[in-house]
mmCIF file of C-alpha atoms in Angstrom:
data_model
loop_
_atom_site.group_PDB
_atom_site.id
_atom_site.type_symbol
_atom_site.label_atom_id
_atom_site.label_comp_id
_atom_site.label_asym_id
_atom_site.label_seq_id
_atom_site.Cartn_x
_atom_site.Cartn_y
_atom_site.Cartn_z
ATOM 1 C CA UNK A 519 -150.793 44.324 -21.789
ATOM 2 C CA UNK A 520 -150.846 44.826 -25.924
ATOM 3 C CA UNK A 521 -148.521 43.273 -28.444
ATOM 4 C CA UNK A 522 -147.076 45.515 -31.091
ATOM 5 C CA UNK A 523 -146.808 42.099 -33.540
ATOM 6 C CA UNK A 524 -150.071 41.347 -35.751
ATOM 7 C CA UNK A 525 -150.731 38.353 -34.382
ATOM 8 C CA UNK A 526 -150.225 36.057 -37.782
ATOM 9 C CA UNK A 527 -148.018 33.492 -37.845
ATOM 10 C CA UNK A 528 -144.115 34.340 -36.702
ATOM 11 C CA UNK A 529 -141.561 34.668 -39.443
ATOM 12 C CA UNK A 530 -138.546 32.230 -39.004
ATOM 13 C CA UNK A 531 -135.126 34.324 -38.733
ATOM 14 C CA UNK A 532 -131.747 33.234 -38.430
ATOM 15 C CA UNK A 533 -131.275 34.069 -34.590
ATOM 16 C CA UNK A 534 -134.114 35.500 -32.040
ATOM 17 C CA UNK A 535 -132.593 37.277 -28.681
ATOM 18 C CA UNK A 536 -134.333 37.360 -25.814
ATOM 19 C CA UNK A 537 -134.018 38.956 -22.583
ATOM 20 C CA UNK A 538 -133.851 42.986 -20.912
ATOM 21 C CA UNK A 539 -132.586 45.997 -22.905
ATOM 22 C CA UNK A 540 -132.087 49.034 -20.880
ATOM 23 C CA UNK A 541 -131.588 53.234 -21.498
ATOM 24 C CA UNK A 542 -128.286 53.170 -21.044
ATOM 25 C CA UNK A 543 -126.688 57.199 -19.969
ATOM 26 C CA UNK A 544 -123.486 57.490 -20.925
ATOM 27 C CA UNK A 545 -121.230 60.249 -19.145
ATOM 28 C CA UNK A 546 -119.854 63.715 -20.558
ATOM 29 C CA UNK A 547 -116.737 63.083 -19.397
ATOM 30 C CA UNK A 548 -114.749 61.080 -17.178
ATOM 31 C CA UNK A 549 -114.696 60.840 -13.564
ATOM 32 C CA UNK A 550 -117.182 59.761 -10.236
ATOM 33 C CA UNK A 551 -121.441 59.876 -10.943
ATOM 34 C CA UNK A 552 -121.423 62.509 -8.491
ATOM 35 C CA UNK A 553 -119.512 64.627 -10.716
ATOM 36 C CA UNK A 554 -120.918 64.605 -14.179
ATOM 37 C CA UNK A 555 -123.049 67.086 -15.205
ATOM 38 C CA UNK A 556 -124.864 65.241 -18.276
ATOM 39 C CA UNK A 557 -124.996 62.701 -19.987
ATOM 40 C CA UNK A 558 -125.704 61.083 -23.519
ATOM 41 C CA UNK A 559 -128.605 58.905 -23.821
ATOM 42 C CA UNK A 560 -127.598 54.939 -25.213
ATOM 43 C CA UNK A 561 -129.222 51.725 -25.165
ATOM 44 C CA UNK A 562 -127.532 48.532 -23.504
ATOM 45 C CA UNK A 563 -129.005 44.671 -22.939
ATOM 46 C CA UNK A 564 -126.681 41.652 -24.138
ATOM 47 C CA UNK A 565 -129.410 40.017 -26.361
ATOM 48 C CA UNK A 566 -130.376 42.945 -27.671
ATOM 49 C CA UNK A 567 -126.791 43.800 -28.631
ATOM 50 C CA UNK A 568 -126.276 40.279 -30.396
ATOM 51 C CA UNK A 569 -129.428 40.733 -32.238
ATOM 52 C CA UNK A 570 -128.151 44.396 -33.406
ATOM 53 C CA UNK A 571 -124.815 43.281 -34.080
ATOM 54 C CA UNK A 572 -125.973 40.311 -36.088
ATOM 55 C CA UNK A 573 -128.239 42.718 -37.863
ATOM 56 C CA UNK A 574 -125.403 44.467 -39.011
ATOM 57 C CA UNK A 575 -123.968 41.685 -40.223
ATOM 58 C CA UNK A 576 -126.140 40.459 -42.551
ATOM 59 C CA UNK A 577 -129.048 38.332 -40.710
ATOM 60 C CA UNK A 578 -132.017 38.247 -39.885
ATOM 61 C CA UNK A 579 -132.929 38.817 -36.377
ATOM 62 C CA UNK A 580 -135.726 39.392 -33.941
ATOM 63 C CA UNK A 581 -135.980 40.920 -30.294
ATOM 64 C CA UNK A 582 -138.131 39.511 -27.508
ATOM 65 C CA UNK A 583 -138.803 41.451 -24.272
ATOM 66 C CA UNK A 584 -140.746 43.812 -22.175
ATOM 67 C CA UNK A 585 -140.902 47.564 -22.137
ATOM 68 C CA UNK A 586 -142.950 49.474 -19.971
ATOM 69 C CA UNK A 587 -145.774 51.982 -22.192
ATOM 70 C CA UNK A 588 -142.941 55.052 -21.511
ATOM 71 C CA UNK A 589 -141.329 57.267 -23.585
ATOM 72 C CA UNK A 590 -138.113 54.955 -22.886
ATOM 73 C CA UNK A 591 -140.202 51.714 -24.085
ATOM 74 C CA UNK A 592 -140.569 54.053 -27.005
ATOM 75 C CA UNK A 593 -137.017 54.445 -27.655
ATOM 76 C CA UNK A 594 -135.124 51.056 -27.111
ATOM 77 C CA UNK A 595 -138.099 50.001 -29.906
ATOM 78 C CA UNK A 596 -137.135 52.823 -32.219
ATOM 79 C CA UNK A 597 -134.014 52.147 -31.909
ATOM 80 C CA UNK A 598 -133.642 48.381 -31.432
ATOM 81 C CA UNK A 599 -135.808 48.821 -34.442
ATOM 82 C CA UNK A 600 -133.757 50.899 -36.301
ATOM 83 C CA UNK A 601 -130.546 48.529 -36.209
ATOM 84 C CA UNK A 602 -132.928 46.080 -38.677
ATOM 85 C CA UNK A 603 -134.151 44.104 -35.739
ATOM 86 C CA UNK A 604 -137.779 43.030 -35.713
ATOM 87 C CA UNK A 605 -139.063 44.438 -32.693
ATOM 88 C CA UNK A 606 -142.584 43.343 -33.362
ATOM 89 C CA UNK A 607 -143.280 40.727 -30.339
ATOM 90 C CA UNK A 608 -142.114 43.175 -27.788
ATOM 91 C CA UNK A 609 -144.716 44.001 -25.474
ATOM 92 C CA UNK A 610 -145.721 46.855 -23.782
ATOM 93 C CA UNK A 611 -146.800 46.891 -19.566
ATOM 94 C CA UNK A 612 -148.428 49.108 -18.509
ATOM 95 C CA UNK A 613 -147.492 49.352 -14.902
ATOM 96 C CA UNK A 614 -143.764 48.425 -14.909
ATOM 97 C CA UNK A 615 -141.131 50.913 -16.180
ATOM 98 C CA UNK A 616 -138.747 50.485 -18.463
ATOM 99 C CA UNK A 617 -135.235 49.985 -16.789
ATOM 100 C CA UNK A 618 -132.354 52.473 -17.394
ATOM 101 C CA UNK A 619 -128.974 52.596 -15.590
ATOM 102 C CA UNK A 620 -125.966 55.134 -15.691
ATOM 103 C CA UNK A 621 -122.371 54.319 -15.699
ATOM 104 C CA UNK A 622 -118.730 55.768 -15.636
ATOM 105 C CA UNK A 623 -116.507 56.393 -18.477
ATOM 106 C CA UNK A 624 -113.824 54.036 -19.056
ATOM 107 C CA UNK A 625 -113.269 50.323 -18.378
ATOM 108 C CA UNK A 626 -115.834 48.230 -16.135
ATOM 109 C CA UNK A 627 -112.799 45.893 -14.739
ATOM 110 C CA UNK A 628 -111.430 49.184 -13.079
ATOM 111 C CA UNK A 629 -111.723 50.053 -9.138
ATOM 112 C CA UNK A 630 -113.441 53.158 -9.939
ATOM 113 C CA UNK A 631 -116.171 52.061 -12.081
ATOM 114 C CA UNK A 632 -119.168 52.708 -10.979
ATOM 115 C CA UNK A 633 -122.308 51.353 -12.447
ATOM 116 C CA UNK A 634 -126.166 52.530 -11.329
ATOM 117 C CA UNK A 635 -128.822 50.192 -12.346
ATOM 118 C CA UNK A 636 -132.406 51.332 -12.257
ATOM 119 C CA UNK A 637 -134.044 47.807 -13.104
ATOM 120 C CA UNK A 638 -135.936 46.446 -10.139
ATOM 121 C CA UNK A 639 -139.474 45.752 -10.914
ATOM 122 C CA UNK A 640 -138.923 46.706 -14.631
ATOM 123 C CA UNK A 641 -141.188 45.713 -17.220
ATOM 124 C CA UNK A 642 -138.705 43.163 -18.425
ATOM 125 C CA UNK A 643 -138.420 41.343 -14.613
ATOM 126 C CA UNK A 644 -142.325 40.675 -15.275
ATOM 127 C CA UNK A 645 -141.504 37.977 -18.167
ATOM 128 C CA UNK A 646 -143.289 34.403 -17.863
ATOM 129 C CA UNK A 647 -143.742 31.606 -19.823
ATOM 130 C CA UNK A 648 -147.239 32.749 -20.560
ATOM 131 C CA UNK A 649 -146.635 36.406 -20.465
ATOM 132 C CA UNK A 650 -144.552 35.970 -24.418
ATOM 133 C CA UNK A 651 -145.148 34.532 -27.711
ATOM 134 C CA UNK A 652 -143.694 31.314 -27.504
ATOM 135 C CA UNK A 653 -144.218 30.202 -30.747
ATOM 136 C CA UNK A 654 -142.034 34.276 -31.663
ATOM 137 C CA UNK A 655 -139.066 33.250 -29.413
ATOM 138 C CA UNK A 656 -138.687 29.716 -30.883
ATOM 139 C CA UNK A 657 -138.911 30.695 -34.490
ATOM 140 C CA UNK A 658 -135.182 30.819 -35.163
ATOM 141 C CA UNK A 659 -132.266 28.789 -36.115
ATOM 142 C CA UNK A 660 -130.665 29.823 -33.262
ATOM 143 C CA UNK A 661 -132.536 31.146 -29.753
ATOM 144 C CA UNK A 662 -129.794 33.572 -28.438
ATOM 145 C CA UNK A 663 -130.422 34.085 -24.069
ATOM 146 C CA UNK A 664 -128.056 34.492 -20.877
ATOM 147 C CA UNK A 665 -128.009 34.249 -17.416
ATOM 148 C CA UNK A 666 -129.018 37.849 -17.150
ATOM 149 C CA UNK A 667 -132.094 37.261 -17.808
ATOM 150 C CA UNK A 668 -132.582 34.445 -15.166
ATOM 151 C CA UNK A 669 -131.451 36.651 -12.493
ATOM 152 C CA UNK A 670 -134.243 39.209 -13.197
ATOM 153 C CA UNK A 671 -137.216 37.840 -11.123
ATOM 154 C CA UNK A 672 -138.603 33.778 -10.629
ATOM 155 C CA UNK A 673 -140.788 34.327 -13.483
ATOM 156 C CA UNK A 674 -137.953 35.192 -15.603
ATOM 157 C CA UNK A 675 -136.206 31.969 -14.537
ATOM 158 C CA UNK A 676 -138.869 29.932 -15.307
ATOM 159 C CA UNK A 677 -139.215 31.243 -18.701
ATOM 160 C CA UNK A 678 -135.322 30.011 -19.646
ATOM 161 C CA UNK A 679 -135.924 26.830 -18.029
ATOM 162 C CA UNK A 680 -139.080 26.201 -20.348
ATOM 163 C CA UNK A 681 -136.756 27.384 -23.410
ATOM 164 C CA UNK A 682 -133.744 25.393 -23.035
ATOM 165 C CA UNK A 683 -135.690 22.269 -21.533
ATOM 166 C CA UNK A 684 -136.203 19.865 -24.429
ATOM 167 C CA UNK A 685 -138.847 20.473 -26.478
ATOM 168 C CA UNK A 686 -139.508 19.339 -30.750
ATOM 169 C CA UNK A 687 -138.898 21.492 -33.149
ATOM 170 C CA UNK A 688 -136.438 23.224 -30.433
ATOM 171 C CA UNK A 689 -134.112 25.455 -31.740
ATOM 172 C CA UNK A 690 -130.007 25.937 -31.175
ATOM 173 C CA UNK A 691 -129.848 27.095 -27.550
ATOM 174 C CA UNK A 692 -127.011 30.134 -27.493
ATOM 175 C CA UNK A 693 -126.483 30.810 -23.951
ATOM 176 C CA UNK A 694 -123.559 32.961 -22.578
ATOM 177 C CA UNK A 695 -123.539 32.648 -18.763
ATOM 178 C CA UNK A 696 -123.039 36.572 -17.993
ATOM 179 C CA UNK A 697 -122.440 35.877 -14.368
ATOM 180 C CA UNK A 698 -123.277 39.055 -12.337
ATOM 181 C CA UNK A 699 -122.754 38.572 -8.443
ATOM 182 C CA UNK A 700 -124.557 41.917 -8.213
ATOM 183 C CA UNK A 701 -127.931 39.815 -9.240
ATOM 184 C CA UNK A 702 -128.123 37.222 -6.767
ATOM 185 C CA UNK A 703 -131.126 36.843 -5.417
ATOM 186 C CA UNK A 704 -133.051 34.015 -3.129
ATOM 187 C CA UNK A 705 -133.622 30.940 -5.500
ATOM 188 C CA UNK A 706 -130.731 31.777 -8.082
ATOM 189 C CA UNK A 707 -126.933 31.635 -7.872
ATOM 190 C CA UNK A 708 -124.188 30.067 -9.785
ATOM 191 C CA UNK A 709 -125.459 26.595 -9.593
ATOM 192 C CA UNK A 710 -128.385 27.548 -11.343
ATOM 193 C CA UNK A 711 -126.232 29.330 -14.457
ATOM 194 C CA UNK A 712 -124.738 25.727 -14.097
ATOM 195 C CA UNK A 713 -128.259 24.050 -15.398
ATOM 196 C CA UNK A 714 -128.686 26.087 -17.914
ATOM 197 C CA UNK A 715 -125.602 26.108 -19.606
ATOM 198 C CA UNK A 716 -125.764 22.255 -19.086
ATOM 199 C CA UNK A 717 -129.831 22.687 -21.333
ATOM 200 C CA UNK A 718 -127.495 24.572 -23.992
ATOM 201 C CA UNK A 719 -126.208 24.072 -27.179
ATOM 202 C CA UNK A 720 -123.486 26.576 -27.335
ATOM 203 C CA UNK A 721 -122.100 28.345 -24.489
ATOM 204 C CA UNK A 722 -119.987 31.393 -23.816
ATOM 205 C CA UNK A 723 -118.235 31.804 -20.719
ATOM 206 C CA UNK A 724 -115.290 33.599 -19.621
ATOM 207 C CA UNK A 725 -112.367 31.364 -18.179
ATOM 208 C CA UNK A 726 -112.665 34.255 -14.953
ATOM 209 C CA UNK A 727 -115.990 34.333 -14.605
ATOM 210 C CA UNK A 728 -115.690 30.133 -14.295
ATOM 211 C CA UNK A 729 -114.084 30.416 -11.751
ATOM 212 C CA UNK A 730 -115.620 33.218 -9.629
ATOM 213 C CA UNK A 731 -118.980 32.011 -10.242
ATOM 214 C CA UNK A 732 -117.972 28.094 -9.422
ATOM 215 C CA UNK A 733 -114.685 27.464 -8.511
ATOM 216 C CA UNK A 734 -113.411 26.018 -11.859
ATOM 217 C CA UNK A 735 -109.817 26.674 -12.177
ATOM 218 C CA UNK A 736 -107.301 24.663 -14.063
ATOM 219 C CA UNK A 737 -107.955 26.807 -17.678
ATOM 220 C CA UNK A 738 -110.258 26.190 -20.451
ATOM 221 C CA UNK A 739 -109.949 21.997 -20.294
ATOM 222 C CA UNK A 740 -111.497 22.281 -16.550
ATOM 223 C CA UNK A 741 -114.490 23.860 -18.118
ATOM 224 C CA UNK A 742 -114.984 21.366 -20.419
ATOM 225 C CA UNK A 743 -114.927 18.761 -17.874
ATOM 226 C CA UNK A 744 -117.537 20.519 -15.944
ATOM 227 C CA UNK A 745 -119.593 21.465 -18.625
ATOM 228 C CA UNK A 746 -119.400 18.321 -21.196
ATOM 229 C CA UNK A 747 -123.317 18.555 -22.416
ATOM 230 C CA UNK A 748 -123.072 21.381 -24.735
ATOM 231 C CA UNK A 749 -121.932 20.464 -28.026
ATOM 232 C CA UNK A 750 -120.002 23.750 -28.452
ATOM 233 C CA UNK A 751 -118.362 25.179 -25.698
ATOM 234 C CA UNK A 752 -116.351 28.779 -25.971
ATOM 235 C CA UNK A 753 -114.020 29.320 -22.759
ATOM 236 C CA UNK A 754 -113.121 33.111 -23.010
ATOM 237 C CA UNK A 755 -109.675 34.366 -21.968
ATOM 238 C CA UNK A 756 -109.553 37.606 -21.767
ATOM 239 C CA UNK A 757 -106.787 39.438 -23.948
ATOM 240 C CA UNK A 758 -105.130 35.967 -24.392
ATOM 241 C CA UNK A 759 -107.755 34.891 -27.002
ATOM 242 C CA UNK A 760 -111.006 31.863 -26.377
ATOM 243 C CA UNK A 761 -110.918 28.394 -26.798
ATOM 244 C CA UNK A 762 -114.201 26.345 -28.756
ATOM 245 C CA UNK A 763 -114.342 22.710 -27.725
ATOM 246 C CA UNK A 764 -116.185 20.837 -30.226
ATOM 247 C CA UNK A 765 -119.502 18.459 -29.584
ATOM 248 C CA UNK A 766 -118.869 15.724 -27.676
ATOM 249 C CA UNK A 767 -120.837 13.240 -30.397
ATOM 250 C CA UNK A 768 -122.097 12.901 -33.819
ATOM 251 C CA UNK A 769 -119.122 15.317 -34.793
ATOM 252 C CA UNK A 770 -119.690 17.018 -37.990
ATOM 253 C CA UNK A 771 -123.406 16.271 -37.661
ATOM 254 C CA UNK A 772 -126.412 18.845 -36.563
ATOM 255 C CA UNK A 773 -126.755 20.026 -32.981
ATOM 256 C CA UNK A 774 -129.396 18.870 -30.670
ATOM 257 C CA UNK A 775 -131.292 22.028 -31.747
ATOM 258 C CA UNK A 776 -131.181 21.379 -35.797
ATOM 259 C CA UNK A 777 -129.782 24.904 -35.939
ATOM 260 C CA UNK A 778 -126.579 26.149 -37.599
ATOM 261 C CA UNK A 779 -123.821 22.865 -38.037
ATOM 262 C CA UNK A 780 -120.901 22.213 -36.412
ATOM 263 C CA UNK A 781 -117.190 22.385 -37.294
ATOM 264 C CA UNK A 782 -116.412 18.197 -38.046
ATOM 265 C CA UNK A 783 -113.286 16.786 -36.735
ATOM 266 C CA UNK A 784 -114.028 16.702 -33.163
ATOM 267 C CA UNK A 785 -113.920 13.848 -30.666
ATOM 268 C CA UNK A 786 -114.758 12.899 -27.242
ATOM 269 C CA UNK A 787 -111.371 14.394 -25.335
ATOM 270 C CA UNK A 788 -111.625 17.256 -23.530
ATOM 271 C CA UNK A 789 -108.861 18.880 -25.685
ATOM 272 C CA UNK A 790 -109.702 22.005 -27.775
ATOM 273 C CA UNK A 791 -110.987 21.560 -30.878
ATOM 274 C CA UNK A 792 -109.669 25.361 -31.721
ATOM 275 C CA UNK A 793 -108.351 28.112 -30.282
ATOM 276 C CA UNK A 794 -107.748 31.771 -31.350
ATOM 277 C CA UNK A 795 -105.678 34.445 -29.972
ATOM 278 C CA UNK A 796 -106.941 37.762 -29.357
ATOM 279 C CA UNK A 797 -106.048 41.192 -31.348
ATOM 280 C CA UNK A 798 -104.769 44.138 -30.336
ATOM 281 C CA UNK A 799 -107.002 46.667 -29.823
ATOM 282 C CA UNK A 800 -106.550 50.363 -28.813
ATOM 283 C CA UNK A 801 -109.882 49.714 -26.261
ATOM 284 C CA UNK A 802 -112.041 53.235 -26.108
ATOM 285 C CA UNK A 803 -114.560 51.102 -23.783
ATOM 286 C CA UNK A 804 -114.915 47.353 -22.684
ATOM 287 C CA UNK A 805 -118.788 47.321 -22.427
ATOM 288 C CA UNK A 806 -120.460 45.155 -24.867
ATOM 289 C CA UNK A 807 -117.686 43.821 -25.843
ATOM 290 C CA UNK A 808 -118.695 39.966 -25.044
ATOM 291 C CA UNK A 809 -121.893 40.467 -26.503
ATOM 292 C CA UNK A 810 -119.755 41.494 -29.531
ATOM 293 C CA UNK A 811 -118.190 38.159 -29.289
ATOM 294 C CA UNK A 812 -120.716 36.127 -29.380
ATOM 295 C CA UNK A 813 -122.486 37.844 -32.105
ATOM 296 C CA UNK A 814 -118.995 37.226 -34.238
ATOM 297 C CA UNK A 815 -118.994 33.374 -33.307
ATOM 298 C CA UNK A 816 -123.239 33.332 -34.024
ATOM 299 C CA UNK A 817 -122.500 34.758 -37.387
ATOM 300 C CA UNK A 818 -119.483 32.415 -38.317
ATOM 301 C CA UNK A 819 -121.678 29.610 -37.191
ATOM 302 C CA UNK A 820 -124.878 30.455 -39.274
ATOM 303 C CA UNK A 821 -122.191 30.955 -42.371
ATOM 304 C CA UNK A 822 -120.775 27.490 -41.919
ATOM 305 C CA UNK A 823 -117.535 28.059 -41.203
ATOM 306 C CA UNK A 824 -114.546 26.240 -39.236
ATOM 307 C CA UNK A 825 -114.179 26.671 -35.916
ATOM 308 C CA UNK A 826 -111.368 28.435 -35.766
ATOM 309 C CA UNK A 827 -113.091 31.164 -38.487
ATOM 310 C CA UNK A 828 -115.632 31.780 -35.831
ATOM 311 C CA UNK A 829 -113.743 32.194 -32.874
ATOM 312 C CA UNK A 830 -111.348 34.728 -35.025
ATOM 313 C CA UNK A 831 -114.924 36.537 -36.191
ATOM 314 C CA UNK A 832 -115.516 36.811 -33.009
ATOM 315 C CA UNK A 833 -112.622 38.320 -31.906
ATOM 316 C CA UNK A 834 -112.920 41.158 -34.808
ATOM 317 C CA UNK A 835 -116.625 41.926 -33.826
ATOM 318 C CA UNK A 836 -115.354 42.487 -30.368
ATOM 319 C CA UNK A 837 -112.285 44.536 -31.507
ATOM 320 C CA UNK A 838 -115.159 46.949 -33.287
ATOM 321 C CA UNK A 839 -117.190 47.276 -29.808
ATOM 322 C CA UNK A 840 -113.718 47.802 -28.015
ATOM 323 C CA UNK A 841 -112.798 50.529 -29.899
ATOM 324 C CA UNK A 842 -115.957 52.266 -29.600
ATOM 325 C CA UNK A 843 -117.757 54.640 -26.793
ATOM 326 C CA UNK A 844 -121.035 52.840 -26.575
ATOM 327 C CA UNK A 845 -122.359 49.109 -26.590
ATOM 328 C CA UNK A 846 -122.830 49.038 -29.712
ATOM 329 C CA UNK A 847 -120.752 49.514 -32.559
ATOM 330 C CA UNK A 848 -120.725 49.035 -36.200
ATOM 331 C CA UNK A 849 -119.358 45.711 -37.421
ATOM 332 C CA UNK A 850 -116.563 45.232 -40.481
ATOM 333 C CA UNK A 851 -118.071 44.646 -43.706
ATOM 334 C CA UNK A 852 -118.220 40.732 -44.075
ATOM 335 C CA UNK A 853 -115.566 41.074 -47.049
ATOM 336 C CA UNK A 854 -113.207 42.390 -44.741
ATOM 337 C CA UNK A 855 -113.888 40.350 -41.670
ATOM 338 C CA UNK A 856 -113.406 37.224 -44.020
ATOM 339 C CA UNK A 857 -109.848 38.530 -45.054
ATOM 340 C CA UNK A 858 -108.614 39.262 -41.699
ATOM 341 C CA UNK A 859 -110.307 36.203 -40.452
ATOM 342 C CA UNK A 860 -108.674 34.260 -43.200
ATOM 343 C CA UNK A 861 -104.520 35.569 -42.236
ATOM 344 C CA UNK A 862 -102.065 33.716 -41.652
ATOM 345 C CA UNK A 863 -101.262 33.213 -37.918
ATOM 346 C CA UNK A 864 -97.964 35.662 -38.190
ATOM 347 C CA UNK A 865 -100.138 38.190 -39.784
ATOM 348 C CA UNK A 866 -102.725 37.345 -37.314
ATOM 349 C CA UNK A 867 -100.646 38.149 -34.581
ATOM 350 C CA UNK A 868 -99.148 41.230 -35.395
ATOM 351 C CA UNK A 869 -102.384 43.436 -36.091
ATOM 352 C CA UNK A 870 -103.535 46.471 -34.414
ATOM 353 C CA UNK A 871 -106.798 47.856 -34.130
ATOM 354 C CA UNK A 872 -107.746 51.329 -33.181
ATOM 355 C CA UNK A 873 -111.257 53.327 -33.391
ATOM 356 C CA UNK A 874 -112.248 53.775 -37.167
ATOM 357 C CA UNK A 875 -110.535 50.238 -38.195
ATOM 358 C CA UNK A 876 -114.319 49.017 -39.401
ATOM 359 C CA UNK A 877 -114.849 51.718 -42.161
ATOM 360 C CA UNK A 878 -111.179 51.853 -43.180
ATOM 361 C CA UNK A 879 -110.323 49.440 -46.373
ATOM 362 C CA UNK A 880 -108.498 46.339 -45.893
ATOM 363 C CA UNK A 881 -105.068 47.214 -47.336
ATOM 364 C CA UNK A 882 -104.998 50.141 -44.307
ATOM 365 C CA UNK A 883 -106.480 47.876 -41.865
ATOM 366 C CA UNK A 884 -103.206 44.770 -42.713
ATOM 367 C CA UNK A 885 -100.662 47.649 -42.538
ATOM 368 C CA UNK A 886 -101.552 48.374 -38.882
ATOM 369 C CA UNK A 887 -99.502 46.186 -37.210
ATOM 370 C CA UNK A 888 -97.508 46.056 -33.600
ATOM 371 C CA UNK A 889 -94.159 46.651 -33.661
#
């Protein structure tokens, strides 16, 4: 087992992301697995894809996983790399491969989706507590993780449980749940995404997802109730738009973690604190969009602004990866993402987004609107 990092002292950066990035093949063209002929070679992981995304946005980020010693190892560091993501206390096994899966064209929600993961006993399921550079992972204002990751293998589990349990000098837990049914293994399951989000400081989760993974139902203000411990909770809604509920305590003051600050004017009702409608988006392809998301909100955060500013952020880093092929796409420029951010609610509420919105100027990007 090597290290590729030099073994001094670990920079701080605003947000470290850890957890499994995989070779992601893309199809040729539409239609069943069986029945394309090639396809393009990608990379896909949800922390990896905040830590890109927030890259592109202006911040500092680092990457923190296993790769097996493959030519595939070699890529997701060239190009995790090459998004201006330190890559440096990624490690190398090896005897464990790295994971790749293959996928339809098209969107994930679909019946004929189809999805072919190649991850079991991959070099990332072999994480531990004492298999990574602690001190790496926890220099960050924010520490960026999801539930993926604690369905990969025990070990993995107990690595999240060390990082969100308290510890000093700990910092803001990010944690979006990522519930994946297809992951269920003996000793993890729903209740166990549960605890974790409960160790967290903010939390994503999707109002659907809620409820599939444990029972919540009654909309965003149910989630709150269940999950009252973080002190920023963001209940996703699909095209409708997310809801942030505010900290519980101390409002206006640091989180728990001492990372980026909270929005002030919140209270202890379970009311939310802001809420944002979605865009319209011309969607090429749903995957990565969440990630997206939360890299939006992360941003917004670190930046200091409202609430409501970072749940809009993150809807217009999400419009950019749902109006792109891959899992990754390139952000808007932070001037425009602060105009659009900044509309009025009317104006807000009328925009349309199609592929090529992020490189077009704002004046085009306003005059796009649904009739």
């Amino acid at each position: 087992m090597t290290v590729t990092g030099n073994g001094n002292a670990p920079d701080v950066v605003d947000v470290v992301a850890l957890g499994e990035s995989m070779v992601t093949f893309l199809p040729s063209r539409p239609g069943p697995l069986a029945d394309v002929p090639s396809f393009h070679r990608s990379i896909g992981g949800a922390e990896s894809n905040v830590a890109c995304a927030l890259a592109a946005a202006g911040h500092t980020t680092r990457w923190v996983s296993r790769v097996g010693a493959d030519g595939f190892g070699d890529h997701l560091l060239a190009a995790i790399g090459g998004h201006g993501v330190d890559v440096s206390y990624v490690r190398r096994d090896p005897d464990r491969p790295t994971g790749v899966y293959f996928r339809t064209a098209g969107d994930r929600a679909g019946a004929s989706h189809e999805v072919a993961y190649y991850r079991a006993g991959s070099a990332a399921s072999a994480m531990t507590p004492a298999g990574v550079d602690l001190d790496a992972v926890r220099a960050g204002r924010v520490l960026h993780l999801s539930g993926i990751t604690a369905a990969l293998s025990p070990g993995c589990l107990d690595l999240l449980r060390e990082l969100t349990s308290p510890h000093p000098g700990r910092p803001l837990i990010s944690f979006d749940v990522n519930h994946r049914p297809g992951l269920r293994r003996d000793g993890y399951g729903p209740e166990v995404l549960l605890d974790l989000a409960r160790s967290a400081d903010v939390v994503f989760v999707g109002e659907d997802e809620a409820e599939e993974a444990w029972g919540i139902t009654g909309g965003p203000a149910a989630v709150r109730e269940v999950l009252p411990e973080p002190d920023t909770l963001v209940v996703k809604q699909g095209a409708e738009g997310a809801v942030a509920f505010c900290p519980s305590a101390d409002a206006g003051g640091a989180p728990s973690g001492g990372g980026a600050p909270q929005a002030p004017g919140c209270d202890d009702t379970p009311r939310p604190a802001a809420t944002a409608p979605a865009l319209k988006v011309d969607v090429v392809a749903t995957t990565g969009a969440g990630d997206a998301f939360a890299a939006g909100f992360l941003s917004a955060a670190l930046r200091g602004l409202p609430l409501k500013a970072r749940l809009r952020h993150g809807h217009l880093m999400a419009a950019a990866a749902l109006t792109a092929p891959g899992d990754l796409a390139a952000p808007p420029g932070r001037a425009l993402a602060d105009r659009l951010a900044a509309l009025d609610d009317t104006a807000w509420g009328t925009l349309r987004l199609g592929p090529g919105w992020t490189a077009a100027d704002a004046e085009a990007v306003e005059e796009a609107r649904t009739p």
